[in-house]
Amino acid sequence: MATVGPESLWLWVGTIGMTLGTLYFIGRGRGVRDPKMQQFYIITIFVTTIAAAMYFAMATGFGVTEVTVGDDALTIYWARYADWIFTTPLLLLDLALLAGANRNTIATLLGLDVFMIGTGTIAAFAATPGTRIAWWGISTGALLVLLYVLVGTLSKSARNQSAEVASLFSTLRNLLIVLWLLYPVVWILGTEGTFGILPLYWETAAFMILDLSAKVGFGVLLLRSHTVLERAITPT
Ligand code: RET
């Protein structure tokens, strides 16, 4: 059985950060009556709630297991993947609704995303360094295609929205691109990549900072201006 080491510090910071983020979004969303605007709140509140629960699971030693790779036993926090399989599609849905995307674009984005996290999960559990890296490559390929759709089709729909919405969309899209690209980097440099460049302690800190930025930071920027969100739902 794997146990939680000193990296639990960062897992508790993550638990507290996600909980505070959730409470903040609930507090802000309470007075919102417009159902179309409520959808952004509902989606974003689910994102941080799921993350808070999964961080708590990791901090308390439930969300962690051991995977044997050759002669080594790797500590794998499986709860990360349980979090990401639900929260990354929800984050993309926020962005797609802001852009006023059609159903096909939304389905393509979410499909690529679930494929990316699914193959990333196989990478985390694969038993040889070679197969781990191969699955990492497949997952990273899906991420690159996803970002291509984000920059192409989705940005095109956003351009049909008002100037304020289009500008908020670009900010969030650029933030997402930078942050999401760092995940495979931390993974491959970290313990999962088996190269042993980034120790578990620092890897856990890095994922925590990325997770808080990609969920709470992203949510704060998205929900900051109700006037802009109102315009997003009345396409011009
Ligand atoms: C993995 C490893 C395999 C290669 C790739 C990955 C990508 C993960 C991503 C996660 C995003 C998570 C977010 C969480 C929010 O808090 C699975 C690490 C490409 C992009 C945004």
GROMACS .gro file of N, CA, C and O and ligand atoms in nm, residues 81 84 87-88 91 116-117 120 136 139-140 143 180 183-184 187 207 211 214-215, ligand 1:
model
  101
   81TYR      N    1  -0.654   1.168  -1.189
   81TYR     CA    2  -0.717   1.132  -1.317
   81TYR      C    3  -0.869   1.129  -1.300
   81TYR      O    4  -0.942   1.168  -1.392
   84TRP      N    5  -0.956   1.494  -1.321
   84TRP     CA    6  -0.941   1.554  -1.455
   84TRP      C    7  -1.042   1.499  -1.557
   84TRP      O    8  -1.082   1.572  -1.649
   87THR      N    9  -1.341   1.721  -1.467
   87THR     CA   10  -1.327   1.867  -1.462
   87THR      C   11  -1.275   1.928  -1.591
   87THR      O   12  -1.314   2.040  -1.625
   88THR      N   13  -1.186   1.859  -1.664
   88THR     CA   14  -1.136   1.922  -1.787
   88THR      C   15  -1.247   1.937  -1.893
   88THR      O   16  -1.255   2.041  -1.957
   91LEU      N   17  -1.443   2.247  -1.787
   91LEU     CA   18  -1.374   2.373  -1.816
   91LEU      C   19  -1.385   2.409  -1.964
   91LEU      O   20  -1.408   2.525  -2.000
  116MET      N   21  -0.779   1.225  -2.418
  116MET     CA   22  -0.650   1.268  -2.364
  116MET      C   23  -0.632   1.221  -2.219
  116MET      O   24  -0.529   1.162  -2.183
  117ILE      N   25  -0.732   1.241  -2.135
  117ILE     CA   26  -0.718   1.201  -1.994
  117ILE      C   27  -0.722   1.047  -1.983
  117ILE      O   28  -0.650   0.988  -1.903
  120GLY      N   29  -0.391   0.924  -2.087
  120GLY     CA   30  -0.298   0.969  -1.982
  120GLY      C   31  -0.306   0.879  -1.859
  120GLY      O   32  -0.205   0.852  -1.793
  136TRP      N   33   0.195   0.842  -2.301
  136TRP     CA   34   0.211   0.986  -2.277
  136TRP      C   35   0.211   1.060  -2.412
  136TRP      O   36   0.148   1.165  -2.427
  139SER      N   37  -0.141   1.070  -2.556
  139SER     CA   38  -0.221   1.168  -2.482
  139SER      C   39  -0.181   1.312  -2.519
  139SER      O   40  -0.267   1.398  -2.540
  140THR      N   41  -0.050   1.336  -2.531
  140THR     CA   42  -0.003   1.469  -2.567
  140THR      C   43  -0.046   1.504  -2.710
  140THR      O   44  -0.081   1.619  -2.739
  143LEU      N   45  -0.389   1.630  -2.687
  143LEU     CA   46  -0.388   1.767  -2.634
  143LEU      C   47  -0.357   1.868  -2.745
  143LEU      O   48  -0.423   1.972  -2.756
  180TRP      N   49  -0.239   2.429  -1.967
  180TRP     CA   50  -0.261   2.289  -2.004
  180TRP      C   51  -0.135   2.228  -2.065
  180TRP      O   52  -0.109   2.109  -2.047
  183TYR      N   53   0.104   2.061  -1.809
  183TYR     CA   54   0.072   1.933  -1.744
  183TYR      C   55   0.157   1.817  -1.797
  183TYR      O   56   0.217   1.744  -1.718
  184PRO      N   57   0.161   1.794  -1.930
  184PRO     CA   58   0.244   1.682  -1.977
  184PRO      C   59   0.392   1.702  -1.945
  184PRO      O   60   0.465   1.604  -1.927
  187TRP      N   61   0.439   1.606  -1.581
  187TRP     CA   62   0.421   1.459  -1.573
  187TRP      C   63   0.547   1.385  -1.618
  187TRP      O   64   0.595   1.296  -1.548
  207PHE      N   65   0.179   2.051  -0.969
  207PHE     CA   66   0.042   2.017  -1.011
  207PHE      C   67  -0.060   2.098  -0.931
  207PHE      O   68  -0.163   2.140  -0.985
  211ASP      N   69  -0.330   2.327  -1.099
  211ASP     CA   70  -0.472   2.297  -1.077
  211ASP      C   71  -0.547   2.419  -1.022
  211ASP      O   72  -0.657   2.450  -1.068
  214ALA      N   73  -0.572   2.674  -1.311
  214ALA     CA   74  -0.660   2.631  -1.421
  214ALA      C   75  -0.805   2.622  -1.378
  214ALA      O   76  -0.895   2.623  -1.463
  215LYS      N   77  -0.832   2.611  -1.248
  215LYS     CA   78  -0.971   2.598  -1.203
  215LYS      C   79  -1.019   2.725  -1.133
  215LYS      O   80  -1.114   2.789  -1.178
  237RET     C1   81  -0.135   1.401  -1.862
  237RET     C2   82  -0.027   1.295  -1.887
  237RET     C3   83  -0.021   1.244  -2.022
  237RET     C4   84  -0.005   1.352  -2.122
  237RET     C5   85  -0.099   1.466  -2.103
  237RET     C6   86  -0.159   1.493  -1.981
  237RET     C7   87  -0.245   1.612  -1.976
  237RET     C8   88  -0.316   1.656  -1.877
  237RET     C9   89  -0.391   1.778  -1.874
  237RET    C10   90  -0.457   1.804  -1.760
  237RET    C11   91  -0.530   1.921  -1.731
  237RET    C12   92  -0.581   1.934  -1.611
  237RET    C13   93  -0.652   2.049  -1.563
  237RET    C14   94  -0.694   2.042  -1.438
  237RET    C15   95  -0.762   2.148  -1.373
  237RET     O1   96  -0.741   2.171  -1.260
  237RET    C16   97  -0.264   1.330  -1.826
  237RET    C17   98  -0.082   1.479  -1.743
  237RET    C18   99  -0.124   1.553  -2.223
  237RET    C19  100  -0.391   1.872  -1.987
  237RET    C20  101  -0.676   2.166  -1.646
   0.00000   0.00000   0.00000
